[in-house]
Coordinates of C-alpha atoms and ligand atoms in Angstrom, one line a residue:
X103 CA -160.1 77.6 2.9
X104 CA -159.7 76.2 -0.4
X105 CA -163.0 76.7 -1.8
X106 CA -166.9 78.2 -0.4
X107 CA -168.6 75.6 1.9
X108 CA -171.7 75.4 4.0
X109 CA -173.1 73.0 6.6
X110 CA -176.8 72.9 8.6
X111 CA -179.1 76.0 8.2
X112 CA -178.5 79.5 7.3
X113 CA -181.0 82.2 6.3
X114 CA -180.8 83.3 2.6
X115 CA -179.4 86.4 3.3
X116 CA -176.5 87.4 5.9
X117 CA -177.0 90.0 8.6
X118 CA -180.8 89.3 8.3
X119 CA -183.2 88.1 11.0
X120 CA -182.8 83.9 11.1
X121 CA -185.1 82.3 14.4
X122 CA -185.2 79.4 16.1
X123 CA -188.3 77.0 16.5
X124 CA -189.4 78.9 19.6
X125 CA -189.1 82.4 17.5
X126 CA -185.7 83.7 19.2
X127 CA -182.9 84.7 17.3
X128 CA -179.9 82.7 16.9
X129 CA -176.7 84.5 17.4
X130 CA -174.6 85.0 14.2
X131 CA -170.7 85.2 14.3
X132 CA -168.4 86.5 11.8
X133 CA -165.0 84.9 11.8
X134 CA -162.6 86.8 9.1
X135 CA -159.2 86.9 8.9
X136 CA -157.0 90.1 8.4
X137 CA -159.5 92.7 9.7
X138 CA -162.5 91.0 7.8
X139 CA -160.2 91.6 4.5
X140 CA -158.7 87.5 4.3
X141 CA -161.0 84.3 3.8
X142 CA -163.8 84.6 6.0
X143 CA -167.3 82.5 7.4
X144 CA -170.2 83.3 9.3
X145 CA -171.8 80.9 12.2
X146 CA -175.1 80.8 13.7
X147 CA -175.0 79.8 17.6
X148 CA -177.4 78.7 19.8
X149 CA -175.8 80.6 22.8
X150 CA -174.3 84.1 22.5
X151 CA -170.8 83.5 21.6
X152 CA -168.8 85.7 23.9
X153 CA -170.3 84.2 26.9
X154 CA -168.0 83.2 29.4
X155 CA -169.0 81.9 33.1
X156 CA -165.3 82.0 34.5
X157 CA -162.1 83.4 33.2
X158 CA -158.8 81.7 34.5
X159 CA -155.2 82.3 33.4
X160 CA -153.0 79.1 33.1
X161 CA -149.8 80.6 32.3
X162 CA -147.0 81.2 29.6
X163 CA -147.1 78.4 27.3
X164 CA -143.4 80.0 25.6
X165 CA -140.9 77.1 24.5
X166 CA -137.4 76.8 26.2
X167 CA -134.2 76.8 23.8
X168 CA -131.5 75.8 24.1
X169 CA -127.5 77.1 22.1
X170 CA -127.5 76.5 18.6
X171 CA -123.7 76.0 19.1
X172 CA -121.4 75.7 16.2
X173 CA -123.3 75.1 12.6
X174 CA -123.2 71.6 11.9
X175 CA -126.2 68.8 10.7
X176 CA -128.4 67.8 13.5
X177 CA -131.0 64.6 14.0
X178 CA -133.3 64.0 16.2
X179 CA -134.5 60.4 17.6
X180 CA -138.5 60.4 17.8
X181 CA -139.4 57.0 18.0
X182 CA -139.0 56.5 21.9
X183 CA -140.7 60.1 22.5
X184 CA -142.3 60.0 25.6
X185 CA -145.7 59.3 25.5
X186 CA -149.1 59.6 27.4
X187 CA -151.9 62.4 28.1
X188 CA -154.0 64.3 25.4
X189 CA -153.2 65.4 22.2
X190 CA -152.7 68.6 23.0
X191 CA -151.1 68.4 26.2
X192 CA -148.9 65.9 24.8
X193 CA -147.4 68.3 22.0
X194 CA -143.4 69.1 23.0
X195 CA -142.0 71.8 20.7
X196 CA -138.5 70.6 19.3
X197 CA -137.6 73.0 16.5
X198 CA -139.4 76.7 16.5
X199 CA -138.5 80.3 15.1
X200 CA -141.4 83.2 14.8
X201 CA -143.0 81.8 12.0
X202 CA -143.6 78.6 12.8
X203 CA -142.7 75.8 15.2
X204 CA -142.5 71.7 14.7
X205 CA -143.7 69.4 17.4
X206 CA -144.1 65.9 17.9
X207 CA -147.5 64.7 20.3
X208 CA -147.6 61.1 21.2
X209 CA -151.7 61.2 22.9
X210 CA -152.9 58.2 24.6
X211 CA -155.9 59.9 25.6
X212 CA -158.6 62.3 24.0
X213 CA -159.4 65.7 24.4
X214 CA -161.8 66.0 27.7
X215 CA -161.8 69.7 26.8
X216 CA -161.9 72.0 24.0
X217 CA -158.7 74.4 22.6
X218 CA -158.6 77.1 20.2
X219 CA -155.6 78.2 19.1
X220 CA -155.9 82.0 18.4
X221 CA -152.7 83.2 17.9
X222 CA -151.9 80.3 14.9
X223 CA -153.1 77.9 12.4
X224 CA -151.9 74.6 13.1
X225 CA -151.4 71.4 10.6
X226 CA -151.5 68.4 12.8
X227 CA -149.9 64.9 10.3
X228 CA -151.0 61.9 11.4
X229 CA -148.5 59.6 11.3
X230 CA -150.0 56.8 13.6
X231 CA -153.5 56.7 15.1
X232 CA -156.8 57.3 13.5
X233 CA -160.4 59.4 15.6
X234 CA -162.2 62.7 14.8
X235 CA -161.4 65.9 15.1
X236 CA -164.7 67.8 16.1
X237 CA -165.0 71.8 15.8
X238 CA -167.9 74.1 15.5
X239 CA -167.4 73.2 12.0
X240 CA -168.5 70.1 11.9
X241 CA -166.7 67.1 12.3
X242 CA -163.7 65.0 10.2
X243 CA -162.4 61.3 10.9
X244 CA -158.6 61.2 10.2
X245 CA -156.7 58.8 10.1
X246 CA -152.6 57.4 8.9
X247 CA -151.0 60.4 6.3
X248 CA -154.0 63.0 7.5
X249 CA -152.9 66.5 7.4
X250 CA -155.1 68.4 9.4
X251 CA -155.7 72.0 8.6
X252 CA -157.0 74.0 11.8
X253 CA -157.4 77.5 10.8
X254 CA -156.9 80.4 13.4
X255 CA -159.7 81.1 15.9
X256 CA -161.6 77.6 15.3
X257 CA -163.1 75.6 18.3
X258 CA -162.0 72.2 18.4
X259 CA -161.4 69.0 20.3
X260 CA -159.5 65.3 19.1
X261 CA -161.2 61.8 20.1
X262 CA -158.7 59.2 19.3
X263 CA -160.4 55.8 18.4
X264 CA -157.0 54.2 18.4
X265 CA -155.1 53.3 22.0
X266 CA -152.4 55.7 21.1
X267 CA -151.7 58.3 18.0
X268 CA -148.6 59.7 16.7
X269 CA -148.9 62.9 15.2
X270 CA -146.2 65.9 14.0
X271 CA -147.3 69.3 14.3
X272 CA -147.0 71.9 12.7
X273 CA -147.8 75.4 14.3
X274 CA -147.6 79.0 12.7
X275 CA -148.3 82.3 12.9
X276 CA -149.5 83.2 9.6
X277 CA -152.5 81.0 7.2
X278 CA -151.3 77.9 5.9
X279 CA -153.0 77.1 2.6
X280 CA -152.1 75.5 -0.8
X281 CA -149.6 77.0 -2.5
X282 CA -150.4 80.3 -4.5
X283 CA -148.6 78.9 -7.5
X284 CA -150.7 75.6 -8.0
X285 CA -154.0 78.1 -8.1
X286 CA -155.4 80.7 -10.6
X287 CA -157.0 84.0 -9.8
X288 CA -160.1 82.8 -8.4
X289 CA -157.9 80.1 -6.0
X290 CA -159.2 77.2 -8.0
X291 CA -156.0 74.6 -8.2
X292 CA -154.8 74.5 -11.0
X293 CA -154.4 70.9 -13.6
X294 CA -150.2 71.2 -12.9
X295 CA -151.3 71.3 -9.1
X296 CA -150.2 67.6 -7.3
X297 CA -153.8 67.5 -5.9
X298 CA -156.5 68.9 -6.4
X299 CA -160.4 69.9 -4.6
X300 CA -161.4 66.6 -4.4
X301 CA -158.4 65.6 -2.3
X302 CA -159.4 68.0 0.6
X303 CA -162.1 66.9 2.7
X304 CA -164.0 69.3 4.6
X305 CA -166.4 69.3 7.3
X306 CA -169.8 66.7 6.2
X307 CA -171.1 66.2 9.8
X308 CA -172.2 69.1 12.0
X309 CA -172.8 68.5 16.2
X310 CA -174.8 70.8 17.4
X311 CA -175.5 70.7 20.8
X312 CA -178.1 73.2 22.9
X313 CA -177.2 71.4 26.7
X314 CA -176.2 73.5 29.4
X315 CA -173.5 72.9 32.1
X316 CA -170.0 73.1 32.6
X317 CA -168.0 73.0 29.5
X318 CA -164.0 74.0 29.6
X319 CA -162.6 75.4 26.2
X320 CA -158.2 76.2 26.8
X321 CA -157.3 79.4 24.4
X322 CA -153.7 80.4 23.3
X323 CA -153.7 84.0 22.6
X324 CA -150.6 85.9 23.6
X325 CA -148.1 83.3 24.5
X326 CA -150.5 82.4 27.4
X327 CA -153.2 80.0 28.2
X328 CA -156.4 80.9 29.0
X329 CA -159.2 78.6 30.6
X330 CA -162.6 79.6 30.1
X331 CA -165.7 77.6 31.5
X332 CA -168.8 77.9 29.4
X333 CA -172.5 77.5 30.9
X334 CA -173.2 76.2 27.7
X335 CA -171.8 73.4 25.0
X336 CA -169.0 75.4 22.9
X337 CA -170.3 73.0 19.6
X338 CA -173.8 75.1 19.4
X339 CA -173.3 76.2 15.9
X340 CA -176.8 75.0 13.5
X341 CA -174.9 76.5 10.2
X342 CA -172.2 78.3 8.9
X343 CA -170.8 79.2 5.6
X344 CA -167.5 80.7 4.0
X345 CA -164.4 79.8 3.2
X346 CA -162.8 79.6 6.8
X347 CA -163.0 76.1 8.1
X348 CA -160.8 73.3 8.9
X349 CA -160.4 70.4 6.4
X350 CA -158.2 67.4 5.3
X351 CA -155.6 66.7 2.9
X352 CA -154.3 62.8 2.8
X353 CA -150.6 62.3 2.1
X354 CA -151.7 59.4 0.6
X355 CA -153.3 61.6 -2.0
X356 CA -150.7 63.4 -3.1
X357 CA -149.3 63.0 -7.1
X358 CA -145.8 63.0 -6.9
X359 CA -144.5 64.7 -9.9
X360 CA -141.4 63.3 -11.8
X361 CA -139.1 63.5 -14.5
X362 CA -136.3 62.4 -16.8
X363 CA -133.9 63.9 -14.5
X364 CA -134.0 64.5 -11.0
X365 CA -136.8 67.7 -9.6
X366 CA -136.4 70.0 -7.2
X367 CA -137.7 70.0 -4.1
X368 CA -140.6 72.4 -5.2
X369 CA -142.2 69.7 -6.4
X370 CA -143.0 68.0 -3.3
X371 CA -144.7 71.4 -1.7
X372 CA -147.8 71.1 -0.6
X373 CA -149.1 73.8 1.4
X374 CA -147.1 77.2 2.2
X375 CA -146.9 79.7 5.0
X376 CA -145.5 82.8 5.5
X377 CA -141.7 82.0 5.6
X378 CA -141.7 78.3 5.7
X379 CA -143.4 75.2 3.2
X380 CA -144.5 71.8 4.0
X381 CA -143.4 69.1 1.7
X382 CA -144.6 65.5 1.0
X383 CA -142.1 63.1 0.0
X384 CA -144.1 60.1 -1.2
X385 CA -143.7 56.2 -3.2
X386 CA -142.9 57.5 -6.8
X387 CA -140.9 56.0 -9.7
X388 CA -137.4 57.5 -10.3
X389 CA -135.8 59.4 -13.1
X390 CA -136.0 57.9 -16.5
X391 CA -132.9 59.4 -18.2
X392 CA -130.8 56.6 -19.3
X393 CA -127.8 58.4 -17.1
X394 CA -129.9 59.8 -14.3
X395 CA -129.0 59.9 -10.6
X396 CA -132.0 59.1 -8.6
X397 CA -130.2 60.1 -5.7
X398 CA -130.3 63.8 -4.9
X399 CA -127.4 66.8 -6.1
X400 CA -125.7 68.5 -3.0
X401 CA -127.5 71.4 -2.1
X402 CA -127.1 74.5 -0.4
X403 CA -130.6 75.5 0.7
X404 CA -129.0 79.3 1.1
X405 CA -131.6 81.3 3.6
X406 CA -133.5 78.1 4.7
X407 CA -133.4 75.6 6.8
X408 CA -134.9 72.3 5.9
X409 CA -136.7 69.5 8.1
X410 CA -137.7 66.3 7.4
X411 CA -139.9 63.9 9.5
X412 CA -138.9 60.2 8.0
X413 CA -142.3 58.7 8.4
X414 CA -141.9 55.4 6.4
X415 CA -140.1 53.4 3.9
X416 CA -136.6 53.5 2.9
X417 CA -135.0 57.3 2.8
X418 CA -132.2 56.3 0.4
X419 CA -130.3 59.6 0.1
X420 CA -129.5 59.2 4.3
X421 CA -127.6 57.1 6.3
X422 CA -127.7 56.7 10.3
X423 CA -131.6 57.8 9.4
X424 CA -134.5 56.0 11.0
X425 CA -138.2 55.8 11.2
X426 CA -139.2 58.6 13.6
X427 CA -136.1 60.4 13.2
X428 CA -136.2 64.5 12.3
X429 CA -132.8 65.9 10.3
X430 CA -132.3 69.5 10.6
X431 CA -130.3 70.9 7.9
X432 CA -129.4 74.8 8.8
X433 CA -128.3 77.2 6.1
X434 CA -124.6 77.6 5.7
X435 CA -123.2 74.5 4.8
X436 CA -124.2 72.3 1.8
X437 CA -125.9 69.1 2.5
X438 CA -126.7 65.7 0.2
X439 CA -126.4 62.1 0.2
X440 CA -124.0 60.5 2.4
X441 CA -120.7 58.5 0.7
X442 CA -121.9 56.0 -1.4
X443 CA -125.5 56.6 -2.0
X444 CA -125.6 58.3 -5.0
X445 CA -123.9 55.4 -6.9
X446 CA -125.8 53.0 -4.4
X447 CA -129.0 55.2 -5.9
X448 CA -128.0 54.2 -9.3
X449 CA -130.2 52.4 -11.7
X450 CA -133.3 51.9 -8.8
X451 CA -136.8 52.6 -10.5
X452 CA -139.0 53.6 -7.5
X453 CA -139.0 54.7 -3.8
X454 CA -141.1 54.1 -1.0
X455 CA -140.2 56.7 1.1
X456 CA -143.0 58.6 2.6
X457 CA -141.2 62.2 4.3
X458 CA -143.1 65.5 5.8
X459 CA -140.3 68.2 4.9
X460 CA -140.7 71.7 6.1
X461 CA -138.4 74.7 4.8
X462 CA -138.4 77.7 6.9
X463 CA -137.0 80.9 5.6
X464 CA -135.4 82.7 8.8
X465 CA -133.0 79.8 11.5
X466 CA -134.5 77.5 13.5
X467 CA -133.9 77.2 17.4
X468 CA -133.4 73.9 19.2
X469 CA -135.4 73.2 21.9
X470 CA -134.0 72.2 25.2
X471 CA -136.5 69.1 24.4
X472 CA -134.8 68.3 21.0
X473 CA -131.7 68.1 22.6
X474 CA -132.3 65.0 24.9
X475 CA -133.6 63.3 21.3
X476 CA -130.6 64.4 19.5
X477 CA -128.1 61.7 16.9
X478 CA -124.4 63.4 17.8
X479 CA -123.2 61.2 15.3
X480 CA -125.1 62.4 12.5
X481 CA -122.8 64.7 10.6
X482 CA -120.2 62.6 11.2
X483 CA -122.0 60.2 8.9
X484 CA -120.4 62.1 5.5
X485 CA -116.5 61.7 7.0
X486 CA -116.7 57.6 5.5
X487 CA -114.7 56.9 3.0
X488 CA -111.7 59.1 1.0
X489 CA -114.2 61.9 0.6
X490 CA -114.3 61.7 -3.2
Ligands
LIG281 FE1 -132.2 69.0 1.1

C-alpha cells in the first residue's frame, strides 16, 4: 500500500492482450478496494482465477464474549497461552469490537493450506519465531518485531522456520496503513514521519507455480469459513503491479521520537485504522528537562480504550506487569503509573521497553477466552500506599 510496486512480467499496457509461451492468454485480475475507487493492483494468473473444483462451508468463525461487568482495569496473562496447531488455527480472539479484534496465535506448525481473509486486513506482530509468509504477491521472510500487513482479499499461507512462533494479531474491518498525518498529498511519508519507505519491505520474491492437483485455500467472508479446493496451485500469479500488496514494517525500525518533556502517546502511532491505531513503544532516551518526569501524566483516554501487549524490557510506568501480559484500560476512569513509579521514574535516561499499543475508538468486549488469562489483581495494584 505505501507506495507503486511490481514483480515478474506484465504487458506494457493494462487490459491489453499479454500470452504465454505456448500463445494462450494469461488471465488478468483486478483486485481494488472500495468499488475499484481505493488503492488497487492487477495480477496475471496462469489459471482462471474464479475456478473452484469444490465448495464446502466450515462454519461461523463469530467470537464468544463474555460480561464486561463493572468498569474497572483489566490484564491478561499471555505467556502460558496454550499452544500448538497452525498459525491460523491457532489464533484465539481475547479483546474484539466491530472494528477490529486483538488475538494472540502460538503456531507450532505451518500453514498446510492457504487463507484469505476477505472480510479484513490483518497485521500479524511477531513477537517470537521467524519463516515466510508466501502470497500471490510474492514472498517475505519475517522474523522477531515484524509487523505484517495482509491487505484484504490477498492469498496467503505462513511456513515457520522456527519450532514454535508467537505472534499478536491484529484483525480489522477497514485498511490499515500509515498514518494519514506522517504523509503528504501524494502518500509519500513525510521527514517528521518515525519511518519511512525504506523501512517497509515488500514482496522481492515471486512463486509461481503452473502444477495441477488438489490445493485447499480456507476464506473468511461473512463471519463464515469457507473451504474451497482448487484443481490448480492458488500461487499461479507470473506478475502483478499496484499498490495493493502485503508488506513489512520492523518494530525494530521504528524512530522513537522524544523531547524535553514527556510526548503523547501520538508519537508512538504507527499505522491507523478506521477507529482504532497501533502503537510501538520502543528503547528510547527519556526527557531531557532538568525537572522532567519520565514517567507518564494520569490520563483519561475519554472515547478510547487502550491495549498494550508488553513484549520486552522493563515497562516502568506498571506494576504486577509481565512479559506476555495485555492491559486493557476502558474509557471512564483515568489511568497512569502505579504508586511510586513516577518518583521511582525520576532522573532515569533511557528505557528498553518494547510495547504494541492499540487504541480503539468505540469499547472493547472480553472474550470468554481472555477471561481464563485474566490478573484479578490488577487494579488493585494503585490501592498501595496513602494514595497521595
Ligand atoms: Fe495510557
Amino acid at each position: 500500500m505505501p507506495f507503486y510496486h511490481k514483480l515478474g512480467d506484465i504487458p506494457h499496457k493494462r487490459h491489453t492482450q499479454f500470452r504465454k509461451p505456448d500463445g494462450s492468454l494469461y488471465r488478468e485480475e483486478v483486485m481494488g478496494l472500495e468499488g475499484f475507487h481505493g488503492i488497487e493492483s492487477i495480477l496475471y494468473h496462469h489459471f482462471l482465477p474464479p475456478r473452484a473444483a469444490r465448495v464446502e462451508d466450515l462454519g461461523p468463525v463469530c467470537v464468544e464474549y463474555a460480561d464486561f461487568g463493572p468498569l474497572r482495569h483489566r490484564a491478561f496473562k499471555t505467556a502460558a497461552f496454550p499452544r500448538g496447531g497452525d498459525p491460523v488455527s491457532a489464533r484465539r480472539v481475547l479483546l474484539g469490537n466491530h472494528d477490529v479484534t486483538l488475538a494472540i496465535s502460538r503456531p507450532t506448525h505451518s500453514m498446510d493450506y492457504f487463507y484469505r481473509n476477505a472480510q479484513a486486513y490483518e497485521v500479524w506482530f511477531t513477537h517470537e519465531g521467524r519463516g515466510t509468509l508466501r502470497t500471490q504477491f510474492g514472498s517475505l521472510p519475517f522474523q522477531l518485531g515484524d509487523y505484517m500487513v495482509i491487505p484484504f482479499g490477498t492469498t496467503w499461507q505462513l511456513q515457520l522456520d522456527s519450532p514454535e512462533a508467537r505472534f499478536f494479531v491484529i484483525e480489522a474491518a477497514s485498511q490499515i496503513e500509515p498514518p494519514k498525518r506522517y504523509r503528504n498529498e501524494w502518500g509519500q511519508l513525510l521527514e517528521h514521519a518515525p519511518y519511512c519507505e525504506r523501512d517497509i519491505r515488500a514482496p522481492q520474491s515471486l512463486e509461481t507455480h503452473t502444477e495441477r492437483g488438489e490445493f485447499e485455500v480456507r476464506i473468511k467472508v461473512r463471519d463464515r469459513l469457507t473451504r474451497h479446493i482448487l484443481d490448480h496451485h492458488p500461487l499461479d500469479v507470473v506478475g502483478w503491479d499496484g499498490y495493493l500488496y502485503p508488506w513489512i514494517f520492523s518494530i525494530h525500525d521504528f524512530e522513537p521520537i522524544t523531547g524535553r518533556v514527556h510526548q503523547p502517546p501520538p508519537v508512538h502511532q504507527t499505522f491507523q485504522g478506521h477507529n482504532f491505531v497501533v502503537c510501538s513503544f520502543v528503547p528510547r532516551l527519556f526527557d531531557y528537562h532538568p525537572q522532567g518526569i519520565p514517567a507518564p501524566y494520569n490520563h483519561s483516554n475519554v472515547n478510547s480504550d487502550e491495549v498494550i501487549y508488553y513484549c520486552d524490557g522493563n515497562f516502568m510506568s506498571r506494576k504486577g506487569i509481565d512479559q506476555y501480559d495485555i492491559s486493557l484500560h476502558p474509557s471512564g476512569l483515568p489511568h497512569g503509573p502505579q504508586p511510586g513509579a513516577t518518583e521511582a521514574s525520576i532522573g532515569k535516561e533511557r528505557t528498553d521497553e518494547l510495547a504494541v499499543m492499540v487504541d480503539t475508538f468505540h469499547p472493547l468486549n472480553i472474550s470468554v477466552q481472555a477471561l481464563e488469562l485474566e490478573k484479578p489483581e490488577y487494579m488493585d495494584s494503585w490501592l498501595e500506599g496513602d494514595g497521595l
